[in-house]
Each structure stands twice: as C-alpha cells, then as structure tokens.
Amino acid sequence: MKKNDNFRITNLGDPKIISPIHLSKTIGDSIFNFVEDTDRILADVKLKNLHSSLEHDVIPDSYERSGPREKIFFKGENTTAAIVTCGGLCPGINNVIRSLVMALHYFYGVKRIVGIPYGYEGLNPEVGHDFIELTPDKVKDIHEFGGTILGSSRGGQDVSVMVDTLVNNKIDILFAIGGDGTLKGANAIGTEILNRGLKIAVTGIPKTIDNDIDIIDKSFGFETSFDVACPIVRDAHNEADGAYNGMAIVKLMGRDSGFIAASTALSMPVVNFVLVPEMDFELEGENGFLENLKKRLNSKKHAVIVVAEGAGQHLFKNDEATTDASGNIQHKDIGILLKEKIKAYFDAIDMKTTIKYIDPSYIIRSAPANANDSLYCNHLAYHAVHGAMAGKTNFVVASVNNRFVYLPIADVTKKRKKINMEGGFWFGALQSTGQPFSMK
Ligand code: ATP
Ligand code: MG
C-alpha cells in the first residue's frame, strides 16, 4: 500500500515528558484514553472514494485525531503561553480564551499565560501595548460577554519582529485566534520559528463568522450569528407583512461566502429571496430579481429579502476597489443599492410599495456565543492545548466529519470554503425560499 503523507502535523521534537493528566491507554481503566499520533480519521466519508483509493493501493487521506497525548513536549511549570486575537469580532472568542487559560493552568500547570493586546500589533514593541497577564481568576466570567477581552486589529506586522518578541518574552506557545488572515500570519510566524530552529509551538483556532475556512465542519461563532439573525428576520417579516406590498431587506455578513444568509433563510422559512456572493444574478430582465420580486408581491403582497454583504458586487459601477488595513476588499453596500433599485423599479411602473432596510451586522458579530457555540469553543480550546503541549506546531484544531482533529494551517488556508451552488445545502435554501434556481 502506498504511503500517504498528506495532512501531517509538524512536531517541535520528540515528546518525552509524561503528561500530568491521569488517563490510561487501557479501555475500562479510566474515563478517557490518551490519543496516539497514529490515530487518524478518514478525510472523505464517501464509500465510493474509499473503494477507489484501496483499488489503487493508496492509503486514503486522513487527519490526525486530536486529544491528550501520553507524552508531552513542554513541562507546564517551565512554560509560558500567549494568546492573540485578530481580525473581526465573532461570537465565542472570550469562551476560547477562557478555556485555553483554564486548560493550560489546571490540566498542565502552565506557569504563565499572557494575552497579546490588539492582535498582531501587540507583538510589535514599537506600537507599545503591554501584555495582559491571564489567570483563571481574570478570565472566569468572560464567557458571558461578546467581543474579545484582548482587543483585535487588522493590518500587517513584520513576521521577524513578531518572532523576536516571542523570543524576548520567553514565550513557548502561541495560540492565534482568527480567520484566514490570522491563520496565514500564524503559519508565517510558525515557519520563521522552525527556520530559526526555535522551540515555540504555534496553534491556530479558526474564527470566522462567515464559516469560510476550508475543510472544517464549521468555525466557532458562525452558528450564533444566524441564531441572532433569525429573530431579526422574523421581525422584518412582521414589518413587511404589515404593509401593502411591504418589503424588508435584511443585510447579513458574508464577504465571499454566503453561509450566514443561506443558513438564516433555511432556518427562517419566511425569507422569500436569499442573495449570496457565490450567486450570479441580474436585477433587470424577464428572469431577473426585480421581475421575480414583482411576481411575489402580486401574489402575496409582501416579501422578505436576505442579502449577504458580498452579494451582487458585479452590480456596482467599476470604480476603484478600496481595501482595509489587512488588504481585504471592502464591499459596496448591496443593501442600499437593492433598496434604491427596488424603489426605482416599482415607482417606474406606478406600483405602491414600502421598503424597510435593516443592517444588523455589528450587533450580530459582537453577540455572546450561544450554547452550541460555547460548547464548540470549549472543545476547540481543550484540544488546542493538548496539541500545543505535545509540541505540535503550525496546526489548527477543528471538527471535521464531526470528529476533533489537528490540521496543518497551510491546508486550511489554501482556499476559502464557499457554498456549492450545485450542492444539497444550497438546494435546501432554494426549496425554503421558493426563489427560482436562476435569476439571470
Ligand atoms: P476575519 O474573519 O475577520 O477576516 P482575519 O484573521 O482573516 O479575520 P485579517 O484582518 O485579514 O483578519 O488578518 C488578521 C491579521 O493577520 C492581520 O494583522 C494581517 O495583517 C495578518 N496577516 C494576514 N496574512 C498574513 C501573512 N501572510 N503573514 C503575516 N500576517 C498576515
Ligand atoms: Mg479574513
């Protein structure tokens, strides 16, 4: 059988220290067992693909199962860990910080844990932010709040300077909580560390409200985001329904991937149209959005439209694209454009309508995590700590195929996860809204 080295996790060295966690490898002896590095989870759960691998005599792709290792690399009492949060806010960041601190302190007896303030900026001494000492007492209540107690930022920092800061502060483990940008940054830091022959572990915990990190089942905070969006859409429906030819447009987050908008539409069947960035649609023309909207109003006298912030960007005139400090393209406001175009269209045909435009984006992203996201955040933090203490580096922790695994950062940042316009999830969203398959 041919070897398969895909998705291998790098280790800083041979883990030789006996874990202070009291577990057993023998089933029946204890409540939970240590996990071996060789314990792997199949990447592709389609039976047909497994057959095909075996027919070609190749070991199928798999991911390393996460969890506590019997032998670890860092001795807690000599270890300093650091936590940094970057990019946009997302529900659950404080839950992750809290559980990282608790696990490091109580499971492994880690001596010192510091918070890096305001994202990667906090690793640049020239900016002059002081580290925040993190103790169980300091973090015990923070899961109650949205946002991040460490602060966040965008904008690039010199990788070499950031590694120097880790070295100068005797940091052994860096936990980076953030989206694609943060993870690319973490990988760059981790690679520089390996190139310098240093023994500092770098771990990523994928945070993106848009759920656009590739391979993984979901990123934390994503579920809370459509949980918070659903009652807003319910109330928007009341507004639309309460007026003759009433319409409500709700703009939700989703820069390049429309998972929040589509999930909200699927959870809230009062949504009649959902527009996502992955979708190619036109406003005008006999199959266009406006004509479909008119049909809907003629039959039901109201309509609810959910639009992701990155949808319909092709409808804007080709003026200069602007970017944020991290180089992300800043989208034009599709919600406002829709409202204007809808109004102009119905005014032109003398049809009396009312339009309400609602943009709850910032309320959603700063909300505290719901119960299921809190559960997920805690699991992620515990698994991240086990992996880092075992000396693994340049990895992220996530659930894939409903199992917790370690993945090389480089593998999850190759491309963004997007809605498959020919897949079952999008088909579900179309069935729920009743909108046509194509509006071109
Ligand atoms: P969000 O989900 O909010 O987009 P994000 O992590 O993608 O989160 P960004 O602002 O894009 O947010 O990036 C966070 C940080 O990572 C920024 O400080 C950015 O400069 C840094 N970063 C991004 N890519 C790299 C890279 N290749 N090397 C070093 N740093 C990087
Ligand atoms: Mg990003």
Short mmCIF file of C-alpha atoms and ligand atoms in Angstrom, two decimals:
data_model
loop_
_atom_site.label_atom_id
_atom_site.label_comp_id
_atom_site.label_asym_id
_atom_site.label_seq_id
_atom_site.Cartn_x
_atom_site.Cartn_y
_atom_site.Cartn_z
CA MET A 1 0.00 0.00 0.00
CA LYS A 2 1.42 3.41 -1.00
CA LYS A 3 2.14 5.80 1.90
CA ASN A 4 0.14 8.99 2.13
CA ASP A 5 1.85 11.95 3.83
CA ASN A 6 -0.95 14.47 3.30
CA PHE A 7 -2.13 16.47 6.33
CA ARG A 8 0.86 15.55 8.54
CA ILE A 9 1.39 17.73 11.61
CA THR A 10 4.87 19.09 12.36
CA ASN A 11 6.32 18.45 15.80
CA LEU A 12 8.96 20.61 17.50
CA GLY A 13 10.69 17.46 18.76
CA ASP A 14 10.18 14.16 20.47
CA PRO A 15 7.63 14.49 23.29
CA LYS A 16 9.34 12.81 26.27
CA ILE A 17 7.61 14.23 29.33
CA ILE A 18 4.89 12.11 30.94
CA SER A 19 1.59 14.01 30.81
CA PRO A 20 0.39 15.25 34.21
CA ILE A 21 -3.14 14.30 33.19
CA HIS A 22 -4.14 10.99 34.77
CA LEU A 23 -5.54 8.91 31.98
CA SER A 24 -4.99 5.40 30.81
CA LYS A 25 -4.49 3.79 27.45
CA THR A 26 -6.37 0.70 28.55
CA ILE A 27 -10.07 0.83 27.87
CA GLY A 28 -12.05 0.33 31.06
CA ASP A 29 -9.30 1.71 33.30
CA SER A 30 -10.29 5.33 33.16
CA ILE A 31 -12.90 7.74 31.92
CA PHE A 32 -11.00 8.65 28.76
CA ASN A 33 -7.91 7.46 27.00
CA PHE A 34 -4.84 9.17 25.65
CA VAL A 35 -4.81 9.60 21.90
CA GLU A 36 -1.92 8.27 19.80
CA ASP A 37 -0.49 10.40 16.97
CA THR A 38 -1.15 7.48 14.64
CA ASP A 39 -4.89 7.59 15.38
CA ARG A 40 -6.34 9.12 12.23
CA ILE A 41 -9.79 9.99 10.91
CA LEU A 42 -10.80 9.42 7.27
CA ALA A 43 -10.98 12.68 5.32
CA ASP A 44 -13.59 11.58 2.81
CA VAL A 45 -16.56 9.69 4.12
CA LYS A 46 -17.86 8.67 0.66
CA LEU A 47 -17.63 4.88 0.41
CA LYS A 48 -17.07 5.05 -3.34
CA ASN A 49 -13.93 7.19 -2.84
CA LEU A 50 -12.58 4.85 -0.20
CA HIS A 51 -13.03 1.92 -2.58
CA SER A 52 -11.25 3.85 -5.31
CA SER A 53 -8.22 4.56 -3.01
CA LEU A 54 -7.98 0.96 -1.98
CA GLU A 55 -8.29 -0.25 -5.57
CA HIS A 56 -5.33 1.98 -6.45
CA ASP A 57 -3.42 0.65 -3.42
CA VAL A 58 -3.18 4.11 -1.82
CA ILE A 59 -3.87 4.84 1.85
CA PRO A 60 -6.77 7.33 1.76
CA ASP A 61 -6.34 10.90 3.05
CA SER A 62 -6.84 11.20 6.79
CA TYR A 63 -6.46 13.71 9.63
CA GLU A 64 -4.73 13.31 12.99
CA ARG A 65 -7.19 12.80 15.82
CA SER A 66 -6.85 15.45 18.50
CA GLY A 67 -6.81 14.99 22.25
CA PRO A 68 -4.43 14.50 25.18
CA ARG A 69 -1.13 12.76 24.46
CA GLU A 70 0.56 10.46 26.97
CA LYS A 71 3.97 12.06 26.35
CA ILE A 72 4.19 15.82 26.02
CA PHE A 73 6.90 18.26 24.93
CA PHE A 74 6.52 21.16 27.35
CA LYS A 75 6.77 20.96 31.11
CA GLY A 76 3.95 23.14 32.45
CA GLU A 77 5.90 24.74 35.29
CA ASN A 78 8.55 26.00 32.82
CA THR A 79 6.12 27.06 30.10
CA THR A 80 4.81 30.47 29.07
CA ALA A 81 1.84 30.58 26.72
CA ALA A 82 0.49 33.57 24.81
CA ILE A 83 -2.93 34.18 23.25
CA VAL A 84 -3.66 36.63 20.43
CA THR A 85 -6.98 37.51 18.74
CA CYS A 86 -7.02 39.17 15.30
CA GLY A 87 -9.45 40.23 12.57
CA GLY A 88 -13.16 40.99 13.02
CA LEU A 89 -15.15 40.18 16.14
CA CYS A 90 -17.04 36.93 16.27
CA PRO A 91 -19.19 35.31 18.99
CA GLY A 92 -17.20 32.93 21.20
CA ILE A 93 -13.71 34.48 21.25
CA ASN A 94 -13.86 35.04 25.02
CA ASN A 95 -15.09 31.47 25.55
CA VAL A 96 -11.99 30.20 23.72
CA ILE A 97 -9.67 32.49 25.72
CA ARG A 98 -11.25 31.36 29.00
CA SER A 99 -10.97 27.66 28.21
CA LEU A 100 -7.38 27.98 26.94
CA VAL A 101 -6.38 29.62 30.22
CA MET A 102 -8.26 27.09 32.36
CA ALA A 103 -6.86 24.08 30.46
CA LEU A 104 -3.27 25.38 30.48
CA HIS A 105 -3.45 26.23 34.17
CA TYR A 106 -5.44 23.33 35.60
CA PHE A 107 -4.61 20.42 33.27
CA TYR A 108 -0.93 21.16 32.66
CA GLY A 109 0.11 23.56 35.44
CA VAL A 110 1.39 26.14 32.97
CA LYS A 111 3.24 28.80 34.92
CA ARG A 112 2.49 31.93 32.95
CA ILE A 113 -0.17 32.87 30.39
CA VAL A 114 -0.19 36.27 28.68
CA GLY A 115 -2.70 37.96 26.42
CA ILE A 116 -1.30 39.85 23.42
CA PRO A 117 -3.34 43.07 23.11
CA TYR A 118 -4.93 44.25 19.85
CA GLY A 119 -3.96 41.41 17.52
CA TYR A 120 -0.55 41.03 15.91
CA GLU A 121 0.02 44.73 16.62
CA GLY A 122 0.61 43.64 20.25
CA LEU A 123 3.66 41.65 19.08
CA ASN A 124 5.28 44.78 17.70
CA PRO A 125 7.09 46.53 20.60
CA GLU A 126 7.16 49.78 18.63
CA VAL A 127 3.39 50.08 18.96
CA GLY A 128 3.87 49.85 22.73
CA HIS A 129 0.90 47.82 24.03
CA ASP A 130 1.62 45.95 27.30
CA PHE A 131 0.87 42.22 27.61
CA ILE A 132 -2.10 41.25 29.77
CA GLU A 133 -1.45 38.61 32.47
CA LEU A 134 -4.15 35.94 32.22
CA THR A 135 -5.12 33.87 35.25
CA PRO A 136 -8.16 31.70 35.99
CA ASP A 137 -9.49 34.45 38.21
CA LYS A 138 -9.06 37.08 35.49
CA VAL A 139 -10.97 35.04 32.87
CA LYS A 140 -13.58 33.21 34.91
CA ASP A 141 -16.54 35.38 33.86
CA ILE A 142 -15.52 36.46 30.34
CA HIS A 143 -17.61 33.84 28.52
CA GLU A 144 -20.64 35.95 29.43
CA PHE A 145 -19.53 38.69 27.04
CA GLY A 146 -19.20 39.10 23.29
CA GLY A 147 -16.14 40.70 21.70
CA THR A 148 -12.62 39.91 22.88
CA ILE A 149 -11.09 40.97 26.20
CA LEU A 150 -7.71 41.16 24.43
CA GLY A 151 -8.83 43.53 21.69
CA SER A 152 -8.19 42.86 18.00
CA SER A 153 -6.78 44.62 14.95
CA ARG A 154 -6.12 44.30 11.25
CA GLY A 155 -3.01 45.34 9.39
CA GLY A 156 0.29 43.59 8.76
CA GLN A 157 3.27 43.30 11.12
CA ASP A 158 6.80 42.19 10.34
CA VAL A 159 6.99 38.42 10.97
CA SER A 160 10.61 38.60 12.09
CA VAL A 161 9.78 41.33 14.64
CA MET A 162 6.87 39.25 15.98
CA VAL A 163 9.12 36.18 16.40
CA ASP A 164 11.75 38.35 18.15
CA THR A 165 9.04 39.49 20.58
CA LEU A 166 8.06 35.89 21.35
CA VAL A 167 11.72 35.01 21.96
CA ASN A 168 12.44 38.11 24.08
CA ASN A 169 9.41 37.35 26.26
CA LYS A 170 10.33 33.65 26.59
CA ILE A 171 7.03 32.53 25.10
CA ASP A 172 6.85 28.79 24.35
CA ILE A 173 3.39 28.50 22.85
CA LEU A 174 1.35 30.97 20.78
CA PHE A 175 -2.39 30.48 20.34
CA ALA A 176 -3.72 32.61 17.46
CA ILE A 177 -7.49 33.01 17.30
CA GLY A 178 -8.60 34.38 13.95
CA GLY A 179 -9.72 33.92 10.36
CA ASP A 180 -7.82 33.19 7.15
CA GLY A 181 -5.57 36.26 7.56
CA THR A 182 -4.69 35.43 11.17
CA LEU A 183 -4.01 31.80 10.28
CA LYS A 184 -1.76 32.80 7.36
CA GLY A 185 0.06 35.08 9.79
CA ALA A 186 0.34 32.26 12.36
CA ASN A 187 1.76 29.96 9.71
CA ALA A 188 4.30 32.60 8.70
CA ILE A 189 5.32 33.04 12.37
CA GLY A 190 5.49 29.25 12.89
CA THR A 191 7.57 28.77 9.74
CA GLU A 192 10.02 31.52 10.75
CA ILE A 193 10.33 29.82 14.16
CA LEU A 194 11.12 26.46 12.52
CA ASN A 195 13.63 28.13 10.17
CA ARG A 196 15.40 29.67 13.15
CA GLY A 197 15.43 26.27 14.91
CA LEU A 198 13.42 27.64 17.86
CA LYS A 199 11.13 25.54 20.04
CA ILE A 200 7.97 27.64 20.05
CA ALA A 201 4.65 25.98 19.16
CA VAL A 202 2.09 27.90 17.07
CA THR A 203 -1.55 26.87 17.16
CA GLY A 204 -4.47 28.37 15.26
CA ILE A 205 -8.09 28.33 16.36
CA PRO A 206 -10.21 29.18 13.31
CA LYS A 207 -12.51 32.12 14.00
CA THR A 208 -14.62 33.34 11.16
CA ILE A 209 -18.21 34.36 11.42
CA ASP A 210 -18.57 33.69 7.67
CA ASN A 211 -17.70 29.99 8.12
CA ASP A 212 -15.37 30.28 5.12
CA ILE A 213 -12.39 28.22 6.35
CA ASP A 214 -11.84 25.26 4.05
CA ILE A 215 -12.10 21.59 5.09
CA ILE A 216 -13.50 22.12 8.60
CA ASP A 217 -17.16 21.44 9.55
CA LYS A 218 -17.70 24.93 10.92
CA SER A 219 -15.86 27.79 12.56
CA PHE A 220 -16.98 28.95 16.00
CA GLY A 221 -19.36 31.89 16.15
CA PHE A 222 -21.00 31.04 12.86
CA GLU A 223 -23.99 29.28 14.46
CA THR A 224 -24.56 32.12 16.91
CA SER A 225 -24.56 34.55 14.01
CA PHE A 226 -27.58 33.05 12.31
CA ASP A 227 -29.13 32.31 15.69
CA VAL A 228 -29.07 36.08 16.35
CA ALA A 229 -30.14 36.86 12.76
CA CYS A 230 -33.28 34.66 12.90
CA PRO A 231 -35.39 36.77 15.30
CA ILE A 232 -34.35 39.88 13.35
CA VAL A 233 -35.68 38.25 10.18
CA ARG A 234 -38.86 37.22 12.00
CA ASP A 235 -39.47 40.86 12.98
CA ALA A 236 -38.53 42.04 9.49
CA HIS A 237 -41.24 39.72 8.17
CA ASN A 238 -43.77 41.35 10.53
CA GLU A 239 -42.77 44.75 9.11
CA ALA A 240 -43.10 43.56 5.52
CA ASP A 241 -46.38 41.73 6.13
CA GLY A 242 -47.85 44.73 7.94
CA ALA A 243 -47.82 47.00 4.88
CA TYR A 244 -49.48 46.64 1.49
CA ASN A 245 -46.72 45.47 -0.88
CA GLY A 246 -44.34 45.69 2.06
CA MET A 247 -40.75 44.58 1.64
CA ALA A 248 -37.97 44.07 4.16
CA ILE A 249 -34.33 43.75 3.17
CA VAL A 250 -32.02 42.28 5.84
CA LYS A 251 -28.30 42.50 5.13
CA LEU A 252 -26.18 39.89 6.88
CA MET A 253 -22.43 39.29 6.99
CA GLY A 254 -20.74 37.15 4.37
CA ARG A 255 -17.92 38.72 2.39
CA ASP A 256 -17.14 35.92 -0.03
CA SER A 257 -19.24 33.08 1.34
CA GLY A 258 -22.97 33.31 1.99
CA PHE A 259 -23.35 30.66 4.70
CA ILE A 260 -24.91 33.04 7.29
CA ALA A 261 -27.50 34.35 4.82
CA ALA A 262 -28.36 30.92 3.41
CA SER A 263 -28.49 29.30 6.87
CA THR A 264 -30.75 32.08 8.13
CA ALA A 265 -33.05 31.59 5.14
CA LEU A 266 -33.16 27.84 5.74
CA SER A 267 -33.89 28.30 9.44
CA MET A 268 -36.46 31.05 8.84
CA PRO A 269 -38.78 30.00 6.02
CA VAL A 270 -40.39 33.48 5.90
CA VAL A 271 -37.44 34.52 3.72
CA ASN A 272 -38.51 34.72 0.07
CA PHE A 273 -35.21 35.63 -1.56
CA VAL A 274 -31.68 34.97 -0.40
CA LEU A 275 -28.80 36.56 -2.31
CA VAL A 276 -25.26 35.31 -1.67
CA PRO A 277 -21.80 36.18 -3.07
CA GLU A 278 -21.47 32.80 -4.79
CA MET A 279 -24.53 33.55 -6.89
CA ASP A 280 -24.63 35.16 -10.28
CA PHE A 281 -27.88 37.13 -10.66
CA GLU A 282 -29.25 40.10 -12.55
CA LEU A 283 -31.68 42.77 -11.36
CA GLU A 284 -33.23 43.57 -14.75
CA GLY A 285 -34.62 41.29 -17.45
CA GLU A 286 -37.58 38.93 -17.52
CA ASN A 287 -35.85 36.34 -15.30
CA GLY A 288 -34.12 38.97 -13.16
CA PHE A 289 -34.58 39.54 -9.45
CA LEU A 290 -36.92 42.56 -9.82
CA GLU A 291 -39.35 40.73 -12.08
CA ASN A 292 -39.43 37.80 -9.63
CA LEU A 293 -39.99 40.20 -6.77
CA LYS A 294 -42.92 41.75 -8.60
CA LYS A 295 -44.49 38.30 -9.09
CA ARG A 296 -44.09 37.59 -5.40
CA LEU A 297 -45.73 40.93 -4.41
CA ASN A 298 -48.58 40.40 -6.85
CA SER A 299 -49.44 37.07 -5.28
CA LYS A 300 -48.63 37.63 -1.56
CA LYS A 301 -48.43 41.43 -1.10
CA HIS A 302 -45.20 41.23 0.90
CA ALA A 303 -41.64 39.92 0.56
CA VAL A 304 -38.60 39.31 2.78
CA ILE A 305 -35.15 39.52 1.20
CA VAL A 306 -31.96 38.40 2.93
CA VAL A 307 -28.74 39.57 1.30
CA ALA A 308 -25.13 38.74 2.21
CA GLU A 309 -22.81 41.77 2.23
CA GLY A 310 -20.67 40.34 -0.57
CA ALA A 311 -23.58 39.51 -2.90
CA GLY A 312 -24.19 41.37 -6.14
CA GLN A 313 -20.87 43.25 -6.19
CA HIS A 314 -20.94 42.98 -10.00
CA LEU A 315 -23.91 45.36 -9.96
CA PHE A 316 -21.73 48.30 -8.89
CA LYS A 317 -20.04 50.55 -11.41
CA ASN A 318 -16.39 49.64 -11.82
CA ASP A 319 -14.92 52.31 -9.59
CA GLU A 320 -11.71 51.84 -7.54
CA ALA A 321 -11.95 48.97 -5.05
CA THR A 322 -10.99 50.02 -1.51
CA THR A 323 -9.25 47.68 0.95
CA ASP A 324 -8.96 47.56 4.74
CA ALA A 325 -5.68 47.57 6.72
CA SER A 326 -5.24 43.83 6.09
CA GLY A 327 -5.80 44.17 2.35
CA ASN A 328 -9.33 42.68 2.36
CA ILE A 329 -11.55 44.24 -0.33
CA GLN A 330 -14.22 46.46 1.22
CA HIS A 331 -17.55 45.72 -0.36
CA LYS A 332 -20.00 48.35 -1.54
CA ASP A 333 -23.33 48.36 0.32
CA ILE A 334 -25.52 45.97 -1.64
CA GLY A 335 -28.43 46.50 0.77
CA ILE A 336 -28.67 50.22 -0.02
CA LEU A 337 -28.27 49.57 -3.75
CA LEU A 338 -31.08 46.98 -3.66
CA LYS A 339 -33.37 49.35 -1.81
CA GLU A 340 -32.76 52.11 -4.38
CA LYS A 341 -33.17 49.82 -7.38
CA ILE A 342 -36.33 48.21 -6.00
CA LYS A 343 -37.87 51.61 -5.28
CA ALA A 344 -36.98 52.96 -8.72
CA TYR A 345 -38.37 49.85 -10.44
CA PHE A 346 -41.78 49.94 -8.70
CA ASP A 347 -42.06 53.74 -8.93
CA ALA A 348 -41.50 53.47 -12.67
CA ILE A 349 -44.44 51.07 -13.07
CA ASP A 350 -46.59 53.05 -10.61
CA MET A 351 -46.83 50.26 -8.09
CA LYS A 352 -47.22 51.46 -4.50
CA THR A 353 -44.73 49.72 -2.18
CA THR A 354 -42.98 50.15 1.20
CA ILE A 355 -39.38 49.10 1.79
CA LYS A 356 -37.59 48.65 5.13
CA TYR A 357 -33.82 48.14 5.12
CA ILE A 358 -32.24 46.51 8.17
CA ASP A 359 -28.48 46.03 8.67
CA PRO A 360 -27.74 44.20 11.97
CA SER A 361 -24.14 43.19 11.07
CA TYR A 362 -22.26 44.67 14.03
CA ILE A 363 -24.91 43.63 16.54
CA ILE A 364 -24.56 40.05 15.34
CA ARG A 365 -20.79 39.81 15.39
CA SER A 366 -20.40 41.23 18.87
CA ALA A 367 -23.05 38.97 20.45
CA PRO A 368 -22.01 36.39 23.07
CA ALA A 369 -21.86 32.78 21.87
CA ASN A 370 -25.00 30.64 22.06
CA ALA A 371 -24.93 27.32 23.92
CA ASN A 372 -23.81 25.17 21.00
CA ASP A 373 -21.04 27.59 20.01
CA SER A 374 -19.91 27.79 23.65
CA LEU A 375 -19.67 24.01 23.72
CA TYR A 376 -17.69 24.02 20.48
CA CYS A 377 -15.35 26.81 21.70
CA ASN A 378 -14.56 24.87 24.87
CA HIS A 379 -13.79 21.69 22.94
CA LEU A 380 -11.58 23.62 20.50
CA ALA A 381 -9.62 25.25 23.30
CA TYR A 382 -9.03 21.97 25.17
CA HIS A 383 -7.90 20.16 22.01
CA ALA A 384 -5.64 23.10 21.07
CA VAL A 385 -3.96 22.97 24.48
CA HIS A 386 -3.38 19.20 24.27
CA GLY A 387 -1.79 19.54 20.82
CA ALA A 388 0.41 22.50 21.73
CA MET A 389 1.62 20.91 24.99
CA ALA A 390 2.59 17.83 22.95
CA GLY A 391 4.87 20.12 20.87
CA LYS A 392 2.80 20.15 17.69
CA THR A 393 3.12 23.33 15.66
CA ASN A 394 1.65 25.15 12.65
CA PHE A 395 -1.66 23.38 13.18
CA VAL A 396 -5.29 24.30 13.68
CA VAL A 397 -7.85 22.42 15.67
CA ALA A 398 -11.35 21.84 14.31
CA SER A 399 -14.18 19.42 13.91
CA VAL A 400 -14.14 17.58 10.58
CA ASN A 401 -16.73 14.91 9.82
CA ASN A 402 -17.91 15.50 13.38
CA ARG A 403 -14.56 14.45 14.95
CA PHE A 404 -11.99 16.76 16.50
CA VAL A 405 -8.74 16.74 14.54
CA TYR A 406 -5.45 18.62 14.04
CA LEU A 407 -4.86 20.00 10.53
CA PRO A 408 -1.77 21.77 9.14
CA ILE A 409 -2.59 25.51 8.93
CA ALA A 410 -1.32 25.58 5.35
CA ASP A 411 -4.00 23.10 4.27
CA VAL A 412 -6.96 25.11 5.55
CA THR A 413 -5.80 28.46 4.13
CA LYS A 414 -5.23 27.34 0.53
CA LYS A 415 -8.71 28.43 -0.49
CA ARG A 416 -11.93 29.72 1.03
CA LYS A 417 -14.88 27.50 1.69
CA LYS A 418 -17.87 28.65 -0.37
CA ILE A 419 -21.41 27.43 -0.86
CA ASN A 420 -21.52 24.84 -3.61
CA MET A 421 -24.22 26.19 -5.91
CA GLU A 422 -24.90 22.66 -7.10
CA GLY A 423 -24.88 21.07 -3.65
CA GLY A 424 -27.61 19.92 -1.29
CA PHE A 425 -27.23 22.83 1.15
CA TRP A 426 -27.98 25.48 -1.48
CA PHE A 427 -30.77 23.34 -2.90
CA GLY A 428 -32.28 23.35 0.61
CA ALA A 429 -32.07 27.16 0.72
CA LEU A 430 -33.82 27.38 -2.66
CA GLN A 431 -36.54 25.00 -1.53
CA SER A 432 -37.06 27.05 1.62
CA THR A 433 -37.33 30.44 -0.13
CA GLY A 434 -39.08 29.23 -3.25
CA GLN A 435 -36.93 31.56 -5.36
CA PRO A 436 -36.06 30.38 -8.88
CA PHE A 437 -32.85 28.39 -9.44
CA SER A 438 -31.54 31.18 -11.62
CA MET A 439 -32.28 34.90 -11.77
CA LYS A 440 -30.31 35.74 -14.89
P1 ATP B 1 -11.71 37.87 9.58
O1 ATP B 1 -12.50 36.62 9.73
O2 ATP B 1 -12.23 38.96 10.44
O3 ATP B 1 -11.45 38.26 8.16
P2 ATP B 1 -8.87 37.50 9.61
O4 ATP B 1 -7.99 36.77 10.54
O5 ATP B 1 -8.91 36.98 8.20
O6 ATP B 1 -10.28 37.53 10.28
P3 ATP B 1 -7.40 39.86 8.76
O7 ATP B 1 -7.57 41.26 9.20
O8 ATP B 1 -7.49 39.57 7.31
O9 ATP B 1 -8.48 39.04 9.60
O10 ATP B 1 -5.98 39.30 9.26
C1 ATP B 1 -5.61 39.33 10.64
C2 ATP B 1 -4.16 39.63 10.79
O11 ATP B 1 -3.34 38.67 10.09
C3 ATP B 1 -3.76 40.99 10.26
O12 ATP B 1 -2.97 41.61 11.23
C4 ATP B 1 -2.98 40.66 8.99
O13 ATP B 1 -2.04 41.64 8.68
C5 ATP B 1 -2.32 39.35 9.37
N1 ATP B 1 -1.90 38.56 8.20
C6 ATP B 1 -2.66 38.16 7.18
N2 ATP B 1 -1.96 37.44 6.28
C7 ATP B 1 -0.69 37.38 6.74
C8 ATP B 1 0.55 36.80 6.28
N3 ATP B 1 0.60 36.09 5.16
N4 ATP B 1 1.67 36.98 7.03
C9 ATP B 1 1.60 37.69 8.17
N5 ATP B 1 0.49 38.24 8.68
C10 ATP B 1 -0.64 38.11 7.98
MG MG B 2 -10.46 37.03 6.70
#
